[in-house]
Coordinates of C-alpha atoms and ligand atoms in Angstrom, one line a residue:
M1 CA -26.9 -48.3 142.8
K2 CA -27.2 -46.4 146.2
L3 CA -30.0 -43.9 146.3
T4 CA -29.6 -40.2 147.4
A5 CA -30.6 -38.9 150.8
T6 CA -33.4 -36.8 149.1
F7 CA -34.9 -40.0 147.8
L8 CA -34.7 -41.5 151.3
L9 CA -36.4 -38.5 152.7
S10 CA -39.0 -38.5 150.0
T11 CA -39.8 -42.1 150.8
L12 CA -40.1 -41.3 154.5
L13 CA -42.4 -38.4 153.9
M14 CA -44.5 -40.7 151.8
A15 CA -44.5 -42.8 154.9
V16 CA -45.4 -39.8 157.0
A17 CA -47.6 -37.9 154.6
G18 CA -48.9 -41.0 152.9
S19 CA -49.0 -39.3 149.5
G20 CA -46.9 -37.2 147.1
L21 CA -43.2 -36.2 147.7
A22 CA -42.1 -33.2 149.9
Q23 CA -38.8 -31.9 151.1
T24 CA -38.0 -31.4 154.8
G25 CA -35.5 -32.8 157.3
D26 CA -33.9 -36.2 156.9
P27 CA -34.2 -38.7 159.7
F28 CA -32.7 -41.3 157.5
Q29 CA -28.9 -41.1 158.0
R30 CA -27.8 -44.3 156.5
S31 CA -25.1 -44.6 159.1
A32 CA -27.6 -44.2 161.9
P33 CA -30.0 -47.0 161.3
A34 CA -28.6 -50.5 161.9
A35 CA -28.9 -52.6 158.7
V36 CA -30.2 -56.0 159.5
A37 CA -30.0 -58.6 156.7
P38 CA -33.4 -59.9 155.7
T39 CA -33.6 -63.7 155.2
V40 CA -33.1 -64.3 151.5
S41 CA -34.3 -67.6 149.9
A42 CA -32.6 -68.0 146.4
A43 CA -34.8 -68.4 143.3
R44 CA -35.8 -71.9 142.3
G45 CA -35.1 -73.6 145.6
V46 CA -31.4 -72.8 145.9
A47 CA -30.7 -73.3 149.7
V48 CA -31.4 -70.2 151.8
T49 CA -28.0 -69.0 153.1
R50 CA -28.6 -68.1 156.8
P51 CA -32.1 -67.3 158.1
V52 CA -31.9 -64.1 160.1
P53 CA -34.7 -64.4 162.5
I54 CA -35.8 -60.9 163.5
T55 CA -36.8 -61.6 167.1
L56 CA -38.7 -58.6 168.0
T57 CA -41.1 -58.7 170.9
G58 CA -44.4 -60.3 169.8
V59 CA -47.5 -58.0 169.2
Q60 CA -50.9 -59.7 168.8
N61 CA -52.9 -58.6 165.7
A62 CA -49.8 -57.3 164.0
T63 CA -50.4 -56.6 160.3
F64 CA -48.0 -56.3 157.4
G65 CA -48.7 -54.2 154.3
S66 CA -49.7 -50.7 153.2
P67 CA -46.5 -50.3 151.2
R68 CA -45.2 -46.7 150.7
S69 CA -43.5 -46.1 147.5
S70 CA -41.7 -43.4 145.5
N71 CA -39.6 -43.3 142.4
Q72 CA -36.2 -42.0 141.5
G73 CA -35.7 -42.2 137.8
S74 CA -36.7 -45.7 136.8
A75 CA -36.0 -47.2 140.2
T76 CA -38.8 -47.6 142.8
R77 CA -38.4 -47.6 146.6
V78 CA -41.0 -49.5 148.6
V79 CA -41.1 -49.3 152.4
F80 CA -43.0 -51.5 154.8
D81 CA -43.4 -51.0 158.6
L82 CA -42.3 -53.9 160.6
A83 CA -44.3 -54.5 163.7
P84 CA -42.4 -56.1 166.6
G85 CA -42.1 -59.8 166.3
V86 CA -42.5 -59.9 162.6
S87 CA -40.0 -61.9 160.5
Y88 CA -39.9 -62.4 156.7
S89 CA -38.0 -63.9 153.8
L90 CA -37.4 -62.4 150.4
T91 CA -37.3 -64.4 147.2
P92 CA -36.2 -62.8 144.0
T93 CA -37.8 -64.5 140.9
F94 CA -38.1 -63.8 137.2
T95 CA -41.3 -61.9 137.7
G96 CA -40.6 -59.9 140.8
L97 CA -39.8 -60.1 144.6
R98 CA -41.8 -62.4 146.9
V99 CA -42.0 -61.4 150.6
N100 CA -43.1 -64.3 152.9
V101 CA -44.2 -62.9 156.3
Q102 CA -44.4 -64.6 159.6
G103 CA -45.8 -63.1 162.8
A104 CA -48.2 -60.7 161.2
R105 CA -51.3 -60.9 159.1
V106 CA -50.6 -59.7 155.5
Q107 CA -53.3 -57.2 154.5
P108 CA -54.9 -58.3 151.3
A109 CA -54.3 -55.8 148.5
V110 CA -53.8 -55.3 144.8
I111 CA -52.1 -52.2 143.6
S112 CA -51.2 -51.9 140.0
R113 CA -48.2 -49.8 139.1
L114 CA -46.8 -49.2 142.5
G115 CA -43.9 -47.4 140.8
N116 CA -41.8 -47.2 137.7
S117 CA -40.2 -50.5 138.4
V118 CA -43.0 -52.3 140.2
S119 CA -45.8 -53.1 137.8
E120 CA -48.0 -54.6 140.6
Y121 CA -48.3 -55.1 144.3
R122 CA -50.4 -58.1 145.3
A123 CA -50.7 -59.3 148.9
G124 CA -52.6 -61.8 150.9
G125 CA -52.3 -65.2 152.5
G126 CA -49.0 -64.6 154.3
Q127 CA -47.3 -63.3 151.2
A128 CA -46.8 -60.1 149.3
T129 CA -45.4 -59.9 145.8
L130 CA -43.8 -56.9 144.1
S131 CA -44.1 -57.7 140.3
T132 CA -41.5 -56.4 138.0
L133 CA -41.2 -56.3 134.2
F134 CA -37.7 -57.6 134.4
P135 CA -36.2 -60.6 136.1
L136 CA -34.5 -60.4 139.4
S137 CA -31.5 -62.5 140.2
L138 CA -30.1 -62.9 143.7
T139 CA -28.1 -59.7 143.4
D140 CA -29.5 -57.9 140.4
G141 CA -32.5 -55.6 140.1
W142 CA -33.1 -55.1 143.8
E143 CA -31.6 -54.2 147.2
A144 CA -33.2 -54.6 150.6
H145 CA -32.2 -53.5 154.1
E146 CA -33.9 -52.5 157.3
A147 CA -33.7 -49.1 159.1
T148 CA -35.1 -47.6 162.2
L149 CA -37.1 -44.4 161.9
A150 CA -36.6 -41.5 164.4
T151 CA -40.0 -42.7 165.7
G152 CA -38.4 -46.0 166.6
T153 CA -40.4 -47.8 164.0
R154 CA -38.4 -50.5 162.1
V155 CA -39.0 -50.4 158.4
L156 CA -38.0 -52.7 155.6
I157 CA -36.7 -50.7 152.6
I158 CA -36.7 -52.4 149.2
D159 CA -35.2 -50.7 146.2
I160 CA -36.2 -52.1 142.8
G161 CA -34.9 -51.1 139.4
A162 CA -33.1 -52.5 136.3
T163 CA -29.9 -50.9 137.4
V164 CA -30.3 -51.6 141.2
S165 CA -28.1 -54.3 142.6
G166 CA -27.1 -55.8 145.9
G167 CA -30.0 -58.0 146.8
S168 CA -29.7 -58.7 150.5
V169 CA -26.5 -58.2 152.5
D170 CA -26.1 -61.9 152.4
R171 CA -24.7 -62.7 149.0
V172 CA -25.2 -66.2 147.6
Q173 CA -24.2 -67.8 144.3
P174 CA -25.0 -65.1 141.7
G175 CA -26.0 -65.5 138.1
A176 CA -28.8 -68.1 138.3
P177 CA -30.5 -69.5 136.3
I178 CA -28.0 -71.2 134.0
S179 CA -27.4 -74.9 133.6
A180 CA -25.6 -76.6 136.4
A181 CA -23.0 -77.7 133.8
A182 CA -22.4 -74.1 132.7
Q183 CA -22.3 -73.0 136.4
A184 CA -19.7 -75.6 137.1
L185 CA -17.6 -74.5 134.2
L186 CA -18.0 -70.8 135.2
N187 CA -16.6 -71.7 138.6
A188 CA -13.9 -73.9 137.3
P189 CA -10.5 -72.3 136.7
A190 CA -10.1 -71.4 133.1
T191 CA -8.0 -74.0 131.1
P192 CA -4.9 -72.5 129.5
T193 CA -5.7 -71.2 126.1
A194 CA -3.6 -70.3 123.1
S195 CA -2.1 -66.9 122.9
V196 CA -4.8 -64.4 122.5
S197 CA -3.7 -63.3 119.0
N198 CA -4.8 -66.7 117.6
L199 CA -8.4 -66.6 118.9
P200 CA -11.6 -64.7 118.0
P201 CA -12.4 -62.1 120.7
G202 CA -15.3 -64.2 122.2
D203 CA -12.7 -66.9 123.1
T204 CA -10.6 -64.6 125.2
V205 CA -13.4 -63.6 127.6
T206 CA -12.3 -64.6 131.1
R207 CA -14.9 -66.6 132.9
G208 CA -16.0 -64.5 135.9
G209 CA -18.7 -66.6 137.4
K210 CA -21.4 -64.1 136.6
V211 CA -23.9 -64.2 133.8
L212 CA -26.8 -61.8 133.2
P213 CA -30.1 -63.5 133.8
P214 CA -32.2 -64.2 130.6
A215 CA -34.6 -61.5 129.6
P216 CA -38.2 -62.4 130.6
A217 CA -40.3 -64.1 127.9
L218 CA -43.9 -63.1 127.5
P219 CA -46.3 -65.6 129.0
G220 CA -46.6 -68.8 127.1
D221 CA -44.1 -69.9 124.4
N222 CA -44.5 -66.9 122.1
T223 CA -41.1 -67.3 120.4
A224 CA -42.1 -70.1 118.1
R225 CA -45.0 -68.1 116.7
P226 CA -44.7 -65.4 114.1
N227 CA -45.5 -62.0 115.4
D228 CA -49.2 -61.1 115.1
L229 CA -49.2 -57.8 113.1
N230 CA -53.0 -57.3 113.6
G231 CA -55.5 -58.0 116.2
V232 CA -58.8 -56.9 117.9
V233 CA -59.8 -56.8 121.5
P234 CA -63.2 -58.4 122.0
G235 CA -66.1 -56.0 122.9
T236 CA -67.3 -52.7 121.7
S237 CA -65.2 -49.6 122.0
G238 CA -66.7 -46.8 123.9
G239 CA -64.4 -44.0 122.9
V240 CA -62.5 -44.2 126.2
T241 CA -59.0 -42.8 126.4
L242 CA -56.0 -45.0 126.1
P243 CA -54.2 -45.3 129.4
Q244 CA -50.6 -44.2 129.6
P245 CA -48.3 -46.9 128.0
R246 CA -46.4 -48.8 130.6
I247 CA -42.7 -49.3 130.1
G248 CA -40.6 -52.0 131.7
K249 CA -36.8 -52.0 131.4
N250 CA -34.8 -55.1 131.8
P251 CA -31.2 -55.8 130.9
G252 CA -31.1 -56.2 127.1
Q253 CA -34.8 -55.8 126.5
T254 CA -37.6 -53.2 127.0
R255 CA -41.3 -54.1 127.4
V256 CA -44.0 -51.7 126.3
V257 CA -47.5 -52.6 127.6
L258 CA -50.6 -50.9 126.0
D259 CA -53.7 -51.4 128.1
L260 CA -56.4 -51.7 125.3
P261 CA -60.0 -51.0 126.0
P262 CA -62.6 -53.4 124.6
G263 CA -63.2 -53.1 120.9
T264 CA -59.7 -51.7 120.2
A265 CA -58.2 -52.9 116.9
Y266 CA -54.4 -52.7 116.3
R267 CA -52.0 -52.9 113.4
I268 CA -48.3 -53.1 114.0
V269 CA -45.9 -51.9 111.3
P270 CA -42.2 -52.7 111.7
G271 CA -39.6 -50.6 109.9
P272 CA -36.1 -49.2 109.8
G273 CA -36.8 -46.7 112.6
G274 CA -38.7 -49.0 114.9
L275 CA -42.4 -50.0 115.2
S276 CA -45.6 -48.1 114.8
V277 CA -48.8 -49.3 116.4
E278 CA -52.0 -48.0 114.8
L279 CA -55.0 -48.1 117.1
T280 CA -58.6 -47.8 116.2
G281 CA -61.2 -47.2 119.0
P282 CA -59.8 -45.4 122.0
A283 CA -58.9 -41.7 122.1
V284 CA -55.1 -41.4 122.1
P285 CA -53.7 -38.3 123.8
A286 CA -50.6 -36.8 122.3
Q287 CA -47.6 -37.7 124.4
R288 CA -43.8 -38.3 124.0
E289 CA -41.0 -39.7 126.1
Q290 CA -37.4 -39.6 125.0
N291 CA -34.2 -41.5 126.1
V292 CA -36.3 -44.3 127.5
S293 CA -33.8 -47.2 127.3
P294 CA -31.1 -48.7 125.1
E295 CA -33.8 -50.6 123.2
L296 CA -36.3 -47.8 123.0
T297 CA -34.8 -44.4 122.1
Q298 CA -38.2 -42.7 122.4
W299 CA -42.0 -43.3 122.1
S300 CA -44.7 -40.9 121.0
A301 CA -48.4 -41.1 120.7
Q302 CA -50.5 -39.1 118.3
P303 CA -54.3 -38.9 118.0
T304 CA -55.7 -39.8 114.6
L305 CA -59.3 -40.0 113.3
G306 CA -60.9 -42.8 115.2
G307 CA -57.9 -43.6 117.3
G308 CA -54.2 -43.0 117.4
I309 CA -50.7 -44.1 116.5
I310 CA -47.9 -45.1 118.9
V311 CA -44.5 -44.9 117.5
L312 CA -41.8 -46.9 119.2
S313 CA -38.4 -45.7 118.0
T314 CA -35.6 -48.3 118.2
P315 CA -31.8 -48.0 117.6
A316 CA -31.9 -50.8 115.0
P317 CA -34.4 -51.6 112.3
T318 CA -37.2 -54.0 113.0
T319 CA -38.7 -56.5 110.5
A320 CA -41.8 -58.6 110.7
R321 CA -39.7 -61.4 112.2
S322 CA -36.9 -59.7 114.3
G323 CA -36.2 -57.0 116.8
W324 CA -39.4 -57.4 118.7
R325 CA -42.1 -59.8 120.0
V326 CA -45.7 -59.2 120.8
Q327 CA -48.5 -60.8 122.7
L328 CA -52.1 -59.8 123.3
L329 CA -52.9 -60.8 126.9
P330 CA -56.7 -61.2 127.4
P331 CA -58.5 -58.9 129.9
S332 CA -58.9 -60.2 133.5
S333 CA -61.3 -59.2 136.3
D334 CA -59.2 -56.2 137.2
Q335 CA -57.2 -55.5 134.1
L336 CA -57.9 -54.5 130.4
A337 CA -56.5 -56.5 127.6
R338 CA -52.8 -55.8 127.3
L339 CA -50.7 -55.6 124.2
A340 CA -47.3 -56.5 125.4
I341 CA -44.4 -55.6 123.0
D342 CA -40.9 -56.7 123.8
L343 CA -38.1 -54.8 122.0
S344 CA -34.5 -55.8 121.6
P345 CA -32.2 -55.7 118.5
A346 CA -31.0 -59.1 119.7
M347 CA -34.4 -60.7 119.0
A348 CA -34.1 -63.1 116.1
D349 CA -36.6 -65.3 114.3
L350 CA -37.2 -68.4 116.5
T351 CA -40.1 -69.8 114.5
P352 CA -39.6 -73.3 113.2
L353 CA -38.2 -73.7 109.6
P354 CA -40.9 -74.9 107.3
A355 CA -40.3 -78.5 106.3
A356 CA -39.6 -77.5 102.7
A357 CA -36.8 -75.2 103.8
R358 CA -35.0 -77.9 105.7
T359 CA -33.0 -78.8 102.6
V360 CA -30.3 -77.3 100.4
A361 CA -30.5 -77.5 96.6
A362 CA -28.1 -80.0 95.0
V363 CA -24.6 -78.9 94.3
P364 CA -23.4 -80.3 91.0
P365 CA -20.2 -82.5 91.3
F366 CA -16.8 -80.9 90.7
P367 CA -14.3 -82.0 88.1
A368 CA -11.7 -84.2 89.8
S369 CA -8.5 -82.3 90.5
R370 CA -5.6 -84.0 88.8
G371 CA -4.7 -85.8 92.0
T372 CA -8.0 -87.5 92.5
A373 CA -8.7 -88.0 88.7
I374 CA -6.0 -90.7 88.6
L375 CA -7.8 -92.6 91.4
A376 CA -11.2 -92.2 89.9
L377 CA -10.4 -93.1 86.4
S378 CA -14.0 -93.7 85.4
A379 CA -15.3 -90.6 87.1
T380 CA -14.2 -87.1 86.0
Y381 CA -16.4 -85.4 88.6
V382 CA -16.3 -85.7 92.3
R383 CA -18.4 -84.4 95.2
P384 CA -16.9 -81.0 96.3
R385 CA -15.3 -81.3 99.8
V386 CA -15.6 -78.8 102.6
V387 CA -14.4 -78.8 106.2
I388 CA -16.8 -77.8 108.9
D389 CA -15.1 -77.0 112.2
A390 CA -17.1 -77.0 115.4
G391 CA -15.0 -74.7 117.7
H392 CA -13.5 -75.9 120.9
G393 CA -14.4 -79.3 122.4
G394 CA -13.4 -81.7 125.2
R395 CA -11.7 -79.9 128.1
D396 CA -12.0 -76.6 126.2
P397 CA -15.6 -75.5 126.6
G398 CA -15.1 -72.1 124.9
A399 CA -17.5 -69.4 126.0
V400 CA -19.9 -70.2 128.8
G401 CA -23.1 -68.4 129.5
S402 CA -26.6 -69.2 128.5
V403 CA -25.0 -72.1 126.6
I404 CA -21.7 -73.8 126.5
E405 CA -20.0 -72.9 123.2
K406 CA -18.5 -76.3 122.4
D407 CA -21.9 -78.0 122.6
V408 CA -23.7 -75.4 120.4
A409 CA -20.9 -75.3 117.8
L410 CA -21.1 -79.1 117.5
A411 CA -24.9 -79.0 117.3
V412 CA -24.8 -76.5 114.4
A413 CA -21.9 -78.3 112.6
L414 CA -23.8 -81.6 112.6
R415 CA -26.9 -79.8 111.2
V416 CA -24.8 -78.2 108.5
R417 CA -23.4 -81.6 107.5
D418 CA -26.9 -83.1 107.4
L419 CA -28.0 -80.4 105.1
L420 CA -25.0 -80.4 102.7
A421 CA -24.3 -84.2 102.4
P422 CA -27.7 -84.9 100.7
A423 CA -27.0 -82.0 98.4
G424 CA -23.9 -83.7 97.1
V425 CA -21.2 -82.2 99.2
D426 CA -18.5 -84.2 100.9
V427 CA -18.4 -82.8 104.4
V428 CA -15.4 -83.3 106.6
L429 CA -16.0 -82.5 110.3
T430 CA -13.0 -81.6 112.4
R431 CA -14.8 -83.3 115.3
D432 CA -18.2 -85.1 115.5
S433 CA -18.2 -85.5 119.2
D434 CA -17.2 -83.6 122.4
R435 CA -13.4 -83.8 122.0
E436 CA -10.4 -81.6 121.4
L437 CA -7.9 -82.5 118.7
S438 CA -4.9 -81.8 120.9
S439 CA -4.4 -80.9 124.5
D440 CA -2.2 -78.1 123.3
K441 CA -4.4 -75.4 122.0
N442 CA -2.0 -74.0 119.3
T443 CA -1.5 -77.6 118.0
D444 CA -5.3 -78.2 118.1
L445 CA -6.0 -75.1 116.0
K446 CA -3.3 -76.0 113.5
M447 CA -4.7 -79.5 113.1
R448 CA -8.1 -78.1 112.4
A449 CA -6.8 -75.8 109.7
G450 CA -4.7 -78.7 108.4
M451 CA -7.8 -80.7 107.6
G452 CA -8.4 -78.4 104.6
T453 CA -6.2 -80.6 102.5
P454 CA -5.5 -80.2 98.7
G455 CA -8.7 -80.8 96.8
T456 CA -10.8 -79.4 99.6
Q457 CA -12.8 -76.3 98.6
L458 CA -13.8 -74.5 101.8
F459 CA -13.1 -74.3 105.5
I460 CA -15.8 -72.9 107.9
S461 CA -15.3 -72.7 111.6
I462 CA -18.3 -72.3 113.9
H463 CA -18.1 -70.3 117.2
V464 CA -20.2 -68.6 119.9
N465 CA -19.3 -65.1 121.0
A466 CA -19.2 -63.6 124.5
L467 CA -18.4 -60.5 126.4
E468 CA -17.5 -59.8 130.0
A469 CA -20.5 -59.3 132.3
S470 CA -19.7 -55.6 132.6
S471 CA -20.2 -55.0 128.9
A472 CA -22.4 -57.9 128.0
L473 CA -25.4 -55.8 127.0
K474 CA -23.4 -54.4 124.1
G475 CA -22.8 -57.8 122.5
Y476 CA -25.5 -59.4 120.4
G477 CA -25.9 -60.6 116.8
V478 CA -23.9 -62.6 114.3
E479 CA -20.6 -61.8 112.6
T480 CA -18.2 -63.5 110.2
W481 CA -14.4 -63.4 110.4
W482 CA -12.0 -63.8 107.5
N483 CA -8.3 -63.4 107.0
P484 CA -6.4 -62.6 103.7
N485 CA -5.1 -66.2 103.5
H486 CA -6.8 -66.8 100.2
P487 CA -8.3 -64.5 97.5
N488 CA -11.7 -66.0 98.0
S489 CA -11.9 -65.9 101.8
S490 CA -13.6 -62.5 102.1
A491 CA -16.2 -63.5 99.4
L492 CA -16.9 -66.7 101.3
A493 CA -17.3 -64.8 104.6
A494 CA -19.7 -62.4 102.9
L495 CA -21.9 -65.2 101.6
L496 CA -22.0 -66.9 105.0
Q497 CA -22.9 -63.7 106.8
Q498 CA -25.6 -62.8 104.2
H499 CA -27.3 -66.2 104.4
M500 CA -27.1 -66.5 108.2
V501 CA -28.7 -63.1 108.6
E502 CA -31.4 -63.9 106.0
Q503 CA -32.3 -67.2 107.7
T504 CA -32.2 -66.0 111.4
G505 CA -33.3 -62.4 111.1
A506 CA -30.5 -61.9 113.7
F507 CA -28.8 -58.5 114.2
S508 CA -25.9 -58.3 111.7
R509 CA -22.5 -57.2 113.1
G510 CA -21.0 -57.6 109.6
L511 CA -17.6 -58.9 108.5
K512 CA -14.5 -58.8 110.6
N513 CA -10.9 -59.2 109.7
N514 CA -9.0 -56.9 112.1
Q515 CA -7.4 -59.9 113.8
S516 CA -5.3 -62.7 112.5
L517 CA -6.9 -66.0 113.7
S518 CA -5.0 -69.2 113.8
V519 CA -7.5 -71.4 112.0
L520 CA -8.0 -68.9 109.2
R521 CA -4.3 -67.8 108.9
N522 CA -3.2 -71.5 108.7
S523 CA -5.8 -72.5 106.1
R524 CA -4.6 -72.8 102.5
I525 CA -8.1 -72.7 101.1
P526 CA -10.9 -70.1 101.4
A527 CA -11.7 -69.9 105.1
A528 CA -14.1 -68.1 107.4
L529 CA -15.2 -68.2 111.0
V530 CA -18.8 -67.5 112.0
E531 CA -19.8 -66.2 115.4
I532 CA -23.5 -67.2 115.7
G533 CA -24.5 -65.1 118.7
Y534 CA -23.5 -64.0 122.2
A535 CA -23.9 -66.5 125.1
S536 CA -23.4 -63.5 127.5
H537 CA -26.5 -61.5 126.3
P538 CA -29.9 -61.8 128.1
V539 CA -31.8 -62.1 124.7
D540 CA -29.2 -63.4 122.3
G541 CA -28.2 -66.0 124.9
Q542 CA -31.8 -67.3 124.7
N543 CA -31.6 -67.4 120.9
L544 CA -28.7 -69.8 121.3
T545 CA -30.7 -72.1 123.6
D546 CA -33.4 -72.4 120.9
S547 CA -33.3 -75.4 118.5
N548 CA -35.2 -73.4 115.8
Y549 CA -32.6 -70.7 115.9
L550 CA -29.8 -73.3 115.5
D551 CA -31.7 -74.9 112.6
R552 CA -31.8 -71.4 111.0
V553 CA -28.1 -70.7 111.6
A554 CA -27.2 -74.1 110.1
L555 CA -29.4 -73.5 107.1
G556 CA -27.8 -70.1 106.6
I557 CA -24.3 -71.6 106.7
A558 CA -25.2 -74.4 104.4
Q559 CA -26.8 -72.0 101.8
G560 CA -23.7 -69.8 102.0
V561 CA -21.5 -72.8 101.4
R562 CA -23.7 -73.9 98.5
E563 CA -23.6 -70.5 96.8
A564 CA -19.9 -70.3 97.2
L565 CA -19.5 -73.7 95.6
V566 CA -21.7 -73.0 92.7
T567 CA -20.4 -69.5 92.1
G568 CA -16.7 -70.4 92.1
V569 CA -15.8 -69.0 95.5
T570 CA -13.7 -72.0 96.1
A571 CA -10.1 -73.2 96.4
G572 CA -9.6 -74.6 92.9
A573 CA -8.9 -72.2 90.0
G574 CA -10.4 -75.2 88.2
A575 CA -13.5 -75.0 90.3
P576 CA -16.4 -74.6 88.0
T577 CA -18.9 -71.7 88.2
L578 CA -22.5 -72.3 87.4
A579 CA -21.9 -70.9 83.8
S580 CA -19.0 -73.3 83.1
R581 CA -20.8 -76.4 84.5
A582 CA -20.5 -79.5 82.3
P583 CA -23.9 -80.9 81.1
Ligands
ZN601 ZN1 -14.9 -69.8 120.2

């Protein structure tokens, strides 16, 4: 995103006037000033590309600091004067941009809320940090270049914002942090796939080498703990006014921070329209902001007797366990306690499954179909058989993003087997290791469907979804595909989707059947394909890296299979329903 001349001017005048924004002349003709690439050191120790020493004549007692800032929309521009002889490096991180300065003394300072996208400026000890409420990658969330003012002063201009991109002029490997394995696959040429018509949409996403960085988690591992709906800030409330809520926008997630005075009590109420936060203690002035972000359509504050209520309206319903996460951060020497609320419809329940829930109730045996009865003369009942297909495998990784599809699909398939087998189900896995069934994709898909042999009741294929980077923020949640290959396929799909959403709290994208998929079309038994999340989404991608989430997905699939088996949503007309079950 390139910022308008007026913005340049406003920033300069800030520089000149040191406060507020005014409109006169514009010494900042982008073409005029020579842009010099600042030295950029990649996050997490990725090698610095090419240090660009800024050899300006040395000035003793040079200082660095006194940032000038202004906003344009949600983006913030920060300008630093560069004394002659000063050099610096810029390091984008998950929590902001770090500026390491050489050749000048960095003036110690702490400025909170330097701008809409810079929640804090902290400097001292040779380093200055511009904190953001969203992660920066090497090219996303910021852009930096130098310019020369009409006065001859060199300045470093840094633009920061969720939609700003460019980083430094020097581009290095984008899309950190993902696993080295995933990065290697992203860079590798795509292996030939079957014709598009046979594959679920997520499988046809071309790998472009770029993945959105994960959404920032709140400090400490808050995903494994249920959301605290109530809390109190220690101390006694003195009737002070609640400071303006702070909003941080990052790709796929929005953070709302409420600075709570001592003694404030809060109660959070999730619901179909979003969240309401009831506060007791501070005075809450009436306010409203609309069209805040994709995750927060609007927020409003209303005073009530003894406090106030903050309503955070979201595009999708929230429940106690999904759509948001909260953390109460204790007060520090220069900050109030902060109630930090992250909002995203992609947020699922990542808390561990209680031990008692890690099982599936027994599935009564099925009457042997004629074929098998002959073999099992003594037994007239057999364990019902189902095929669980972990998508992709071997040289075909499937979708690559926060995770590698083939690995996650297998991890879930093994969990499903380990839940169903003890419940009396004969589980056939199309693969139980990292391998493809055939080097030819079409053959591979047919072989998988073919494992649903006569006497088998159900076929379930497990996949991970993905979207191109350009539309990645639109893709999150779980969906189940079915084709009209068997009268019971849609009912099977509905049961799987229902139980997966119940167990994970994930956003439901519902049932899909607007495409003929090879593994479904070629199945002769009730078949469904589940897409358990998007590897391309900053939040949903994190769900897929979480073992608790995979446990919950697997339990949802296993419960869906069980209900199908015991309610007659199976292949065999002879398949019993609960009512007709023999003693
Ligand atoms: Zn797939």
